[in-house]
PDB file of C-alpha atoms in Angstrom:
ATOM      1  CA  MET A 682       0.000   0.000   0.000  1.00 62.00           C
ATOM      2  CA  ASN A 683       3.046   2.319  -0.221  1.00 87.00           C
ATOM      3  CA  GLU A 684       2.890   2.857   3.542  1.00 90.00           C
ATOM      4  CA  LYS A 685       5.977   5.097   3.567  1.00 92.00           C
ATOM      5  CA  MET A 686       3.936   7.674   1.680  1.00 95.00           C
ATOM      6  CA  PHE A 687       1.729   8.265   4.714  1.00 96.00           C
ATOM      7  CA  ARG A 688       2.119  10.166   7.949  1.00 96.00           C
ATOM      8  CA  CYS A 689      -0.376  10.270  10.805  1.00 97.00           C
ATOM      9  CA  PRO A 690      -2.773  13.238  10.465  1.00 95.00           C
ATOM     10  CA  ILE A 691      -2.948  13.483  14.270  1.00 94.00           C
ATOM     11  CA  CYS A 692       0.683  13.302  15.391  1.00 95.00           C
ATOM     12  CA  GLY A 693       2.647  13.386  12.131  1.00 95.00           C
ATOM     13  CA  SER A 694       4.562  10.157  12.770  1.00 97.00           C
ATOM     14  CA  SER A 695       5.221   7.487  10.147  1.00 96.00           C
ATOM     15  CA  MET A 696       2.739   4.704   9.503  1.00 96.00           C
ATOM     16  CA  ARG A 697       2.635   1.024   8.625  1.00 94.00           C
ATOM     17  CA  VAL A 698       0.002  -1.372   7.322  1.00 93.00           C
ATOM     18  CA  GLN A 699      -1.067  -3.897   9.939  1.00 90.00           C
ATOM     19  CA  GLN A 700      -2.529  -7.239   8.788  1.00 85.00           C
ATOM     20  CA  LEU A 701      -3.935  -5.568   5.656  1.00 79.00           C
ATOM     21  CA  ALA A 702      -6.760  -4.244   7.860  1.00 88.00           C
ATOM     22  CA  SER A 703      -5.501  -0.961   9.258  1.00 92.00           C
ATOM     23  CA  LEU A 704      -2.920   1.792   8.935  1.00 94.00           C
ATOM     24  CA  VAL A 705      -1.186   2.366  12.273  1.00 96.00           C
ATOM     25  CA  CYS A 706       1.281   5.094  13.270  1.00 96.00           C
ATOM     26  CA  GLU A 707       4.215   4.937  15.684  1.00 95.00           C
ATOM     27  CA  LYS A 708       2.023   6.334  18.480  1.00 95.00           C
ATOM     28  CA  LEU A 709      -0.655   3.717  17.769  1.00 95.00           C
ATOM     29  CA  HIS A 710      -3.249   5.947  16.151  1.00 95.00           C
ATOM     30  CA  SER A 711      -5.108   3.477  13.938  1.00 95.00           C
ATOM     31  CA  TYR A 712      -7.186   3.896  10.774  1.00 95.00           C
ATOM     32  CA  ASP A 713      -9.264   1.137   9.200  1.00 92.00           C
ATOM     33  CA  ILE A 714      -8.741  -0.068   5.653  1.00 93.00           C
ATOM     34  CA  SER A 715     -12.207  -0.917   4.331  1.00 93.00           C
ATOM     35  CA  ARG A 716     -13.192  -4.019   2.413  1.00 90.00           C
ATOM     36  CA  GLN A 717     -13.593  -1.787  -0.655  1.00 90.00           C
ATOM     37  CA  GLY A 718      -9.933  -0.803  -0.331  1.00 89.00           C
ATOM     38  CA  TYR A 719     -10.078   2.813   0.861  1.00 96.00           C
ATOM     39  CA  VAL A 720      -8.702   4.058   4.174  1.00 96.00           C
ATOM     40  CA  ASN A 721     -10.572   6.486   6.409  1.00 95.00           C
ATOM     41  CA  LEU A 722      -8.105   8.913   8.020  1.00 95.00           C
ATOM     42  CA  LEU A 723     -10.610  11.319   9.538  1.00 92.00           C
ATOM     43  CA  SER A 724     -10.524  11.554  13.331  1.00 80.00           C
ATOM     44  CA  ASN A 725     -14.048  13.018  13.398  1.00 78.00           C
ATOM     45  CA  ARG A 726     -17.052  12.494  11.144  1.00 75.00           C
ATOM     46  CA  SER A 727     -17.307  15.368   8.650  1.00 71.00           C
ATOM     47  CA  LYS A 728     -20.499  17.265   7.876  1.00 74.00           C
ATOM     48  CA  THR A 729     -20.956  17.888   4.169  1.00 78.00           C
ATOM     49  CA  LYS A 730     -23.734  18.416   1.629  1.00 79.00           C
ATOM     50  CA  TYR A 731     -21.864  16.178  -0.801  1.00 87.00           C
ATOM     51  CA  ASP A 732     -23.999  13.046  -0.485  1.00 89.00           C
ATOM     52  CA  LYS A 733     -24.387   9.796  -2.426  1.00 92.00           C
ATOM     53  CA  ALA A 734     -27.013  11.253  -4.808  1.00 92.00           C
ATOM     54  CA  LEU A 735     -24.702  14.131  -5.746  1.00 93.00           C
ATOM     55  CA  PHE A 736     -21.803  11.806  -6.520  1.00 96.00           C
ATOM     56  CA  GLU A 737     -24.041   9.491  -8.545  1.00 96.00           C
ATOM     57  CA  ALA A 738     -25.119  12.514 -10.597  1.00 95.00           C
ATOM     58  CA  ARG A 739     -21.499  13.603 -11.011  1.00 96.00           C
ATOM     59  CA  LYS A 740     -20.515  10.106 -12.130  1.00 96.00           C
ATOM     60  CA  MET A 741     -23.215  10.169 -14.820  1.00 96.00           C
ATOM     61  CA  ILE A 742     -22.113  13.603 -16.056  1.00 96.00           C
ATOM     62  CA  ASN A 743     -18.507  12.409 -16.174  1.00 96.00           C
ATOM     63  CA  SER A 744     -19.510   9.356 -18.199  1.00 95.00           C
ATOM     64  CA  SER A 745     -21.416  11.604 -20.633  1.00 94.00           C
ATOM     65  CA  GLY A 746     -18.135  13.222 -21.716  1.00 95.00           C
ATOM     66  CA  PHE A 747     -19.020  16.672 -20.376  1.00 97.00           C
ATOM     67  CA  PHE A 748     -15.553  17.071 -18.843  1.00 98.00           C
ATOM     68  CA  GLY A 749     -13.722  15.296 -21.687  1.00 97.00           C
ATOM     69  CA  PRO A 750     -11.889  18.298 -23.217  1.00 98.00           C
ATOM     70  CA  MET A 751     -10.829  19.480 -19.748  1.00 98.00           C
ATOM     71  CA  ILE A 752      -9.474  16.010 -18.907  1.00 98.00           C
ATOM     72  CA  GLU A 753      -7.632  16.019 -22.256  1.00 97.00           C
ATOM     73  CA  GLY A 754      -6.119  19.437 -21.570  1.00 97.00           C
ATOM     74  CA  VAL A 755      -4.834  18.454 -18.126  1.00 98.00           C
ATOM     75  CA  SER A 756      -3.512  15.094 -19.358  1.00 97.00           C
ATOM     76  CA  ASN A 757      -1.674  16.671 -22.291  1.00 96.00           C
ATOM     77  CA  ARG A 758       0.037  19.160 -19.990  1.00 96.00           C
ATOM     78  CA  LEU A 759       1.201  16.402 -17.636  1.00 96.00           C
ATOM     79  CA  ILE A 760       2.445  14.294 -20.554  1.00 94.00           C
ATOM     80  CA  GLY A 761       4.307  17.315 -21.906  1.00 92.00           C
ATOM     81  CA  MET A 762       5.940  17.893 -18.541  1.00 90.00           C
ATOM     82  CA  GLN A 763       6.970  14.259 -18.195  1.00 87.00           C
ATOM     83  CA  SER A 764       8.454  14.119 -21.691  1.00 81.00           C
ATOM     84  CA  ARG A 765      10.936  16.835 -20.643  1.00 80.00           C
ATOM     85  CA  LYS A 766      12.043  15.005 -17.493  1.00 76.00           C
ATOM     86  CA  LEU A 767      14.677  12.315 -17.188  1.00 66.00           C
ATOM     87  CA  PRO A 768      12.845   9.200 -16.014  1.00 64.00           C
ATOM     88  CA  GLU A 769      13.921   7.727 -12.667  1.00 67.00           C
ATOM     89  CA  SER A 770      14.393   3.995 -13.033  1.00 61.00           C
ATOM     90  CA  GLY A 771      11.667   1.990 -11.333  1.00 65.00           C
ATOM     91  CA  LYS A 772       9.929   5.015  -9.846  1.00 82.00           C
ATOM     92  CA  PRO A 773       6.279   5.597 -10.776  1.00 89.00           C
ATOM     93  CA  LEU A 774       4.858   9.044 -11.381  1.00 93.00           C
ATOM     94  CA  ARG A 775       2.960   9.964  -8.214  1.00 96.00           C
ATOM     95  CA  LEU A 776      -0.291  11.827  -8.823  1.00 98.00           C
ATOM     96  CA  LEU A 777      -2.577  13.124  -6.046  1.00 98.00           C
ATOM     97  CA  ASP A 778      -6.150  14.258  -6.689  1.00 98.00           C
ATOM     98  CA  ALA A 779      -7.020  16.541  -3.759  1.00 98.00           C
ATOM     99  CA  GLY A 780     -10.802  16.660  -3.751  1.00 97.00           C
ATOM    100  CA  CYS A 781     -11.250  13.535  -5.871  1.00 98.00           C
ATOM    101  CA  GLY A 782     -15.014  13.150  -5.423  1.00 97.00           C
ATOM    102  CA  GLU A 783     -16.187   9.887  -6.992  1.00 97.00           C
ATOM    103  CA  GLY A 784     -12.850   9.350  -8.709  1.00 98.00           C
ATOM    104  CA  SER A 785     -13.675   9.836 -12.402  1.00 98.00           C
ATOM    105  CA  HIS A 786     -11.180  12.635 -13.067  1.00 98.00           C
ATOM    106  CA  LEU A 787      -8.216  10.860 -11.457  1.00 98.00           C
ATOM    107  CA  SER A 788      -9.051   7.588 -13.179  1.00 98.00           C
ATOM    108  CA  ALA A 789      -9.394   9.189 -16.625  1.00 97.00           C
ATOM    109  CA  ILE A 790      -6.203  11.256 -16.319  1.00 98.00           C
ATOM    110  CA  GLY A 791      -4.246   8.297 -14.949  1.00 97.00           C
ATOM    111  CA  ARG A 792      -5.419   6.139 -17.843  1.00 96.00           C
ATOM    112  CA  LYS A 793      -4.342   8.723 -20.443  1.00 95.00           C
ATOM    113  CA  LEU A 794      -0.934   9.043 -18.802  1.00 95.00           C
ATOM    114  CA  ARG A 795      -0.378   5.272 -18.794  1.00 93.00           C
ATOM    115  CA  GLU A 796      -1.213   5.096 -22.489  1.00 93.00           C
ATOM    116  CA  HIS A 797       1.682   7.424 -23.366  1.00 90.00           C
ATOM    117  CA  PRO A 798       5.140   5.870 -23.975  1.00 87.00           C
ATOM    118  CA  MET A 799       6.981   8.787 -22.318  1.00 81.00           C
ATOM    119  CA  VAL A 800       5.243   8.265 -18.987  1.00 84.00           C
ATOM    120  CA  PRO A 801       6.448   5.689 -16.437  1.00 78.00           C
ATOM    121  CA  ASP A 802       4.006   3.750 -14.320  1.00 88.00           C
ATOM    122  CA  VAL A 803       1.473   5.966 -12.518  1.00 94.00           C
ATOM    123  CA  LEU A 804       0.580   5.741  -8.840  1.00 96.00           C
ATOM    124  CA  GLY A 805      -2.716   7.581  -8.414  1.00 97.00           C
ATOM    125  CA  VAL A 806      -3.937   8.704  -4.998  1.00 98.00           C
ATOM    126  CA  GLY A 807      -7.336  10.279  -4.407  1.00 98.00           C
ATOM    127  CA  MET A 808      -8.431  12.060  -1.246  1.00 98.00           C
ATOM    128  CA  ASP A 809     -11.714  13.706  -0.285  1.00 97.00           C
ATOM    129  CA  ILE A 810     -13.393  14.666   2.964  1.00 96.00           C
ATOM    130  CA  ALA A 811     -16.729  13.314   1.652  1.00 95.00           C
ATOM    131  CA  LYS A 812     -16.814   9.606   2.480  1.00 95.00           C
ATOM    132  CA  GLU A 813     -19.633   8.864   0.012  1.00 96.00           C
ATOM    133  CA  GLY A 814     -17.474  10.001  -2.905  1.00 97.00           C
ATOM    134  CA  VAL A 815     -14.459   7.957  -1.820  1.00 97.00           C
ATOM    135  CA  VAL A 816     -16.593   4.835  -1.281  1.00 97.00           C
ATOM    136  CA  MET A 817     -17.939   5.167  -4.835  1.00 97.00           C
ATOM    137  CA  ALA A 818     -14.430   5.773  -6.211  1.00 98.00           C
ATOM    138  CA  ALA A 819     -13.020   2.671  -4.499  1.00 97.00           C
ATOM    139  CA  LYS A 820     -15.864   0.494  -5.789  1.00 96.00           C
ATOM    140  CA  THR A 821     -15.589   1.793  -9.357  1.00 96.00           C
ATOM    141  CA  PHE A 822     -11.842   2.301  -9.829  1.00 96.00           C
ATOM    142  CA  PRO A 823      -9.785  -0.185  -7.772  1.00 92.00           C
ATOM    143  CA  ASP A 824      -6.302   0.813  -9.025  1.00 91.00           C
ATOM    144  CA  PRO A 825      -5.650   4.128  -7.231  1.00 95.00           C
ATOM    145  CA  ILE A 826      -5.238   4.516  -3.471  1.00 96.00           C
ATOM    146  CA  TRP A 827      -8.353   6.184  -2.019  1.00 97.00           C
ATOM    147  CA  CYS A 828      -8.460   8.097   1.270  1.00 97.00           C
ATOM    148  CA  VAL A 829     -11.161   9.821   3.272  1.00 97.00           C
ATOM    149  CA  SER A 830      -9.174  12.696   4.701  1.00 96.00           C
ATOM    150  CA  ASP A 831      -9.103  16.406   5.454  1.00 95.00           C
ATOM    151  CA  LEU A 832      -6.900  18.490   3.160  1.00 95.00           C
ATOM    152  CA  SER A 833      -5.910  20.744   6.071  1.00 93.00           C
ATOM    153  CA  GLN A 834      -4.499  17.650   7.834  1.00 91.00           C
ATOM    154  CA  SER A 835      -3.469  15.616   4.822  1.00 95.00           C
ATOM    155  CA  PRO A 836      -2.108  12.190   5.778  1.00 97.00           C
ATOM    156  CA  PHE A 837       0.984  12.198   3.578  1.00 97.00           C
ATOM    157  CA  ALA A 838       4.670  12.743   4.239  1.00 97.00           C
ATOM    158  CA  ASP A 839       6.589  15.694   2.749  1.00 97.00           C
ATOM    159  CA  GLN A 840       7.402  15.855  -0.981  1.00 97.00           C
ATOM    160  CA  GLN A 841       5.494  12.725  -1.957  1.00 97.00           C
ATOM    161  CA  PHE A 842       3.860  13.838  -5.217  1.00 97.00           C
ATOM    162  CA  ASP A 843       5.110  14.848  -8.643  1.00 96.00           C
ATOM    163  CA  TYR A 844       1.745  16.397  -9.498  1.00 97.00           C
ATOM    164  CA  ILE A 845      -1.302  17.440  -7.520  1.00 98.00           C
ATOM    165  CA  LEU A 846      -4.707  17.839  -9.149  1.00 98.00           C
ATOM    166  CA  ASN A 847      -7.205  20.221  -7.557  1.00 98.00           C
ATOM    167  CA  ILE A 848     -10.218  20.222  -9.866  1.00 98.00           C
ATOM    168  CA  LEU A 849     -13.204  22.436  -9.013  1.00 96.00           C
ATOM    169  CA  SER A 850     -12.372  21.919  -5.347  1.00 96.00           C
ATOM    170  CA  PRO A 851     -11.122  23.972  -2.373  1.00 95.00           C
ATOM    171  CA  SER A 852      -7.369  24.464  -1.931  1.00 97.00           C
ATOM    172  CA  ASN A 853      -4.840  24.420   0.869  1.00 97.00           C
ATOM    173  CA  TYR A 854      -1.710  25.924  -0.661  1.00 97.00           C
ATOM    174  CA  SER A 855       0.605  25.384   2.302  1.00 96.00           C
ATOM    175  CA  GLU A 856      -0.211  21.659   2.180  1.00 97.00           C
ATOM    176  CA  PHE A 857       0.194  21.545  -1.595  1.00 98.00           C
ATOM    177  CA  ARG A 858       3.660  23.056  -1.334  1.00 96.00           C
ATOM    178  CA  ARG A 859       4.598  20.614   1.437  1.00 97.00           C
ATOM    179  CA  LEU A 860       3.400  17.573  -0.516  1.00 98.00           C
ATOM    180  CA  LEU A 861       4.977  18.451  -3.884  1.00 97.00           C
ATOM    181  CA  THR A 862       8.472  17.331  -4.831  1.00 96.00           C
ATOM    182  CA  SER A 863      11.028  20.077  -5.458  1.00 94.00           C
ATOM    183  CA  ASP A 864      10.137  20.181  -9.169  1.00 92.00           C
ATOM    184  CA  GLY A 865       6.486  19.156  -8.697  1.00 95.00           C
ATOM    185  CA  MET A 866       3.505  20.982 -10.180  1.00 96.00           C
ATOM    186  CA  LEU A 867       0.023  21.858  -8.940  1.00 98.00           C
ATOM    187  CA  VAL A 868      -2.780  21.733 -11.506  1.00 98.00           C
ATOM    188  CA  LYS A 869      -5.795  23.681 -10.268  1.00 98.00           C
ATOM    189  CA  VAL A 870      -8.927  23.824 -12.422  1.00 98.00           C
ATOM    190  CA  ILE A 871     -11.412  26.590 -11.640  1.00 97.00           C
ATOM    191  CA  PRO A 872     -14.622  27.749 -13.314  1.00 97.00           C
ATOM    192  CA  GLY A 873     -14.342  30.443 -15.961  1.00 96.00           C
ATOM    193  CA  SER A 874     -16.754  33.361 -16.055  1.00 94.00           C
ATOM    194  CA  LEU A 875     -19.157  31.520 -18.388  1.00 95.00           C
ATOM    195  CA  TYR A 876     -19.123  28.140 -16.632  1.00 96.00           C
ATOM    196  CA  LEU A 877     -22.715  26.821 -16.574  1.00 95.00           C
ATOM    197  CA  GLN A 878     -23.934  30.294 -17.492  1.00 93.00           C
ATOM    198  CA  GLU A 879     -27.249  28.846 -18.639  1.00 92.00           C
ATOM    199  CA  LEU A 880     -27.948  27.515 -15.141  1.00 91.00           C
ATOM    200  CA  ARG A 881     -26.806  30.725 -13.491  1.00 90.00           C
ATOM    201  CA  ALA A 882     -29.102  32.802 -15.700  1.00 88.00           C
ATOM    202  CA  LEU A 883     -32.118  30.722 -14.664  1.00 84.00           C
ATOM    203  CA  PHE A 884     -31.194  30.108 -11.037  1.00 85.00           C
ATOM    204  CA  TYR A 885     -30.127  33.641 -10.139  1.00 82.00           C
ATOM    205  CA  LYS A 886     -32.159  35.888 -12.427  1.00 81.00           C
ATOM    206  CA  GLY A 887     -32.411  39.362 -10.912  1.00 76.00           C
ATOM    207  CA  THR A 888     -30.132  38.592  -7.940  1.00 80.00           C
ATOM    208  CA  GLY A 889     -26.839  39.940  -9.274  1.00 76.00           C
ATOM    209  CA  LYS A 890     -25.315  36.435  -9.181  1.00 76.00           C
ATOM    210  CA  GLU A 891     -25.880  35.725 -12.871  1.00 77.00           C
ATOM    211  CA  THR A 892     -22.213  36.370 -13.611  1.00 82.00           C
ATOM    212  CA  TYR A 893     -19.125  34.889 -11.969  1.00 87.00           C
ATOM    213  CA  SER A 894     -15.549  36.087 -11.639  1.00 91.00           C
ATOM    214  CA  ASN A 895     -12.548  33.927 -10.726  1.00 93.00           C
ATOM    215  CA  ASP A 896     -10.206  36.904 -10.282  1.00 94.00           C
ATOM    216  CA  GLY A 897      -9.902  36.388  -6.518  1.00 95.00           C
ATOM    217  CA  THR A 898      -9.022  32.706  -6.899  1.00 95.00           C
ATOM    218  CA  MET A 899      -6.406  33.460  -9.549  1.00 94.00           C
ATOM    219  CA  GLU A 900      -4.854  36.199  -7.409  1.00 95.00           C
ATOM    220  CA  LEU A 901      -4.623  33.861  -4.407  1.00 95.00           C
ATOM    221  CA  PHE A 902      -3.054  31.149  -6.563  1.00 96.00           C
ATOM    222  CA  SER A 903      -0.478  33.627  -7.867  1.00 94.00           C
ATOM    223  CA  ARG A 904       0.590  34.510  -4.332  1.00 94.00           C
ATOM    224  CA  HIS A 905       1.677  30.954  -3.530  1.00 94.00           C
ATOM    225  CA  PHE A 906       3.805  29.952  -6.524  1.00 92.00           C
ATOM    226  CA  GLU A 907       6.940  31.517  -7.963  1.00 86.00           C
ATOM    227  CA  ARG A 908       6.223  30.259 -11.473  1.00 92.00           C
ATOM    228  CA  ILE A 909       2.708  30.067 -12.847  1.00 94.00           C
ATOM    229  CA  GLU A 910       0.945  29.539 -16.168  1.00 96.00           C
ATOM    230  CA  PHE A 911      -2.723  29.899 -17.139  1.00 95.00           C
ATOM    231  CA  GLU A 912      -4.776  28.254 -19.868  1.00 96.00           C
ATOM    232  CA  ASP A 913      -8.419  29.016 -20.739  1.00 97.00           C
ATOM    233  CA  LEU A 914     -10.661  26.293 -22.109  1.00 98.00           C
ATOM    234  CA  ARG A 915     -14.233  26.894 -23.287  1.00 98.00           C
ATOM    235  CA  TYR A 916     -16.676  24.696 -25.187  1.00 98.00           C
ATOM    236  CA  ARG A 917     -20.379  23.867 -25.325  1.00 97.00           C
ATOM    237  CA  VAL A 918     -22.102  20.539 -24.710  1.00 96.00           C
ATOM    238  CA  MET A 919     -25.626  19.444 -25.680  1.00 96.00           C
ATOM    239  CA  LEU A 920     -27.285  17.508 -22.855  1.00 94.00           C
ATOM    240  CA  ASP A 921     -30.544  15.579 -22.961  1.00 93.00           C
ATOM    241  CA  SER A 922     -33.209  16.104 -20.280  1.00 90.00           C
ATOM    242  CA  GLU A 923     -31.857  13.351 -17.981  1.00 91.00           C
ATOM    243  CA  GLN A 924     -28.312  14.709 -18.236  1.00 94.00           C
ATOM    244  CA  VAL A 925     -29.579  18.223 -17.485  1.00 92.00           C
ATOM    245  CA  LYS A 926     -31.266  16.833 -14.373  1.00 90.00           C
ATOM    246  CA  GLN A 927     -28.033  15.156 -13.246  1.00 93.00           C
ATOM    247  CA  LEU A 928     -25.968  18.271 -13.980  1.00 94.00           C
ATOM    248  CA  ILE A 929     -28.287  20.319 -11.761  1.00 91.00           C
ATOM    249  CA  HIS A 930     -28.054  17.760  -8.949  1.00 89.00           C
ATOM    250  CA  MET A 931     -24.245  17.606  -9.099  1.00 92.00           C
ATOM    251  CA  THR A 932     -23.574  21.345  -8.829  1.00 91.00           C
ATOM    252  CA  PRO A 933     -23.722  23.398  -5.613  1.00 88.00           C
ATOM    253  CA  LEU A 934     -25.245  26.169  -7.741  1.00 84.00           C
ATOM    254  CA  SER A 935     -28.610  24.452  -7.218  1.00 85.00           C
ATOM    255  CA  TRP A 936     -28.467  24.230  -3.428  1.00 80.00           C
ATOM    256  CA  SER A 937     -30.342  27.491  -2.834  1.00 76.00           C
ATOM    257  CA  VAL A 938     -32.816  27.035  -5.698  1.00 76.00           C
ATOM    258  CA  SER A 939     -36.445  26.001  -5.198  1.00 76.00           C
ATOM    259  CA  PRO A 940     -37.602  22.561  -6.421  1.00 76.00           C
ATOM    260  CA  GLU A 941     -40.147  24.290  -8.671  1.00 74.00           C
ATOM    261  CA  VAL A 942     -37.424  26.139 -10.599  1.00 70.00           C
ATOM    262  CA  ILE A 943     -35.381  22.950 -10.953  1.00 73.00           C
ATOM    263  CA  GLU A 944     -38.415  20.996 -12.184  1.00 73.00           C
ATOM    264  CA  ARG A 945     -39.044  23.518 -14.949  1.00 70.00           C
ATOM    265  CA  MET A 946     -35.427  23.319 -16.095  1.00 70.00           C
ATOM    266  CA  THR A 947     -35.294  19.549 -16.542  1.00 64.00           C
ATOM    267  CA  ASP A 948     -37.910  19.442 -19.300  1.00 72.00           C
ATOM    268  CA  GLY A 949     -36.012  19.003 -22.577  1.00 80.00           C
ATOM    269  CA  GLU A 950     -32.433  19.165 -23.805  1.00 89.00           C
ATOM    270  CA  MET A 951     -30.115  22.106 -23.184  1.00 91.00           C
ATOM    271  CA  GLU A 952     -26.828  23.340 -24.594  1.00 95.00           C
ATOM    272  CA  VAL A 953     -24.537  24.133 -21.671  1.00 95.00           C
ATOM    273  CA  THR A 954     -21.277  26.091 -21.531  1.00 97.00           C
ATOM    274  CA  ALA A 955     -18.189  24.463 -20.051  1.00 97.00           C
ATOM    275  CA  ASP A 956     -15.656  27.181 -19.246  1.00 98.00           C
ATOM    276  CA  PHE A 957     -12.502  26.427 -17.264  1.00 98.00           C
ATOM    277  CA  THR A 958      -9.261  28.139 -16.336  1.00 97.00           C
ATOM    278  CA  LEU A 959      -6.370  25.692 -15.887  1.00 98.00           C
ATOM    279  CA  LEU A 960      -3.762  27.012 -13.456  1.00 97.00           C
ATOM    280  CA  PHE A 961      -0.278  25.494 -13.288  1.00 97.00           C
ATOM    281  CA  GLY A 962       2.027  26.338 -10.400  1.00 97.00           C
ATOM    282  CA  TRP A 963       5.588  25.348  -9.490  1.00 95.00           C
ATOM    283  CA  LYS A 964       7.502  25.901  -6.238  1.00 83.00           C
TER     284      LYS A 964
END
């Protein structure tokens, strides 16, 4: 299980796998490894709105290809970076998805990397504070290592990852810098100003929230990395009525919207804007 990768999120000491059933640190803090293969490293149960229904909806949207061009863009950048590095014999590329949800993004990117001849073996690790997402990821994609864990107390030793993915998910930049190798790279994907603009226009009409700006997120990102690059990616996707319904259920944009408004929106197909800014940062 690559136990040397881990450190205890409570005391920071090293950890070992015990009888393939738990991960135990030097001070005997113990974390169960589930039958599905994920490990729960939370000391307290987290409260989150990200439930099983949301992750099922997100899984369906992922399988529809909605995020395909974004996945392609991230994968191509990682492949390009690897092709310029001297491979270390016998060492896999270590890839962490911080905020992995139900695992589709990490699985798809890992698969594209493995298909390329310039990339060594890939060790994928996914972490999320929402247990329901990690359970679904472990059941669907058995190859990566899956962890229920808090990003502010991430259970990994220093400089463990060549790349960290942070896709449409909150950040903890001090942890990202700690976990990256000296030449490692953070890939953060954030919504562009037109992301799901069709939903925003209907959900927030007359509230002043119809438009979105990511300027604050980009400025914060820029403060934490000495070298940064940006890439904008925008495209449109036609969704049928069932896919529209799942898209609405998977996005927090709908959390404050009445059921009546949502019901009216799920009648018929809709062309939806996917608009992303890909941020790349190096220590």
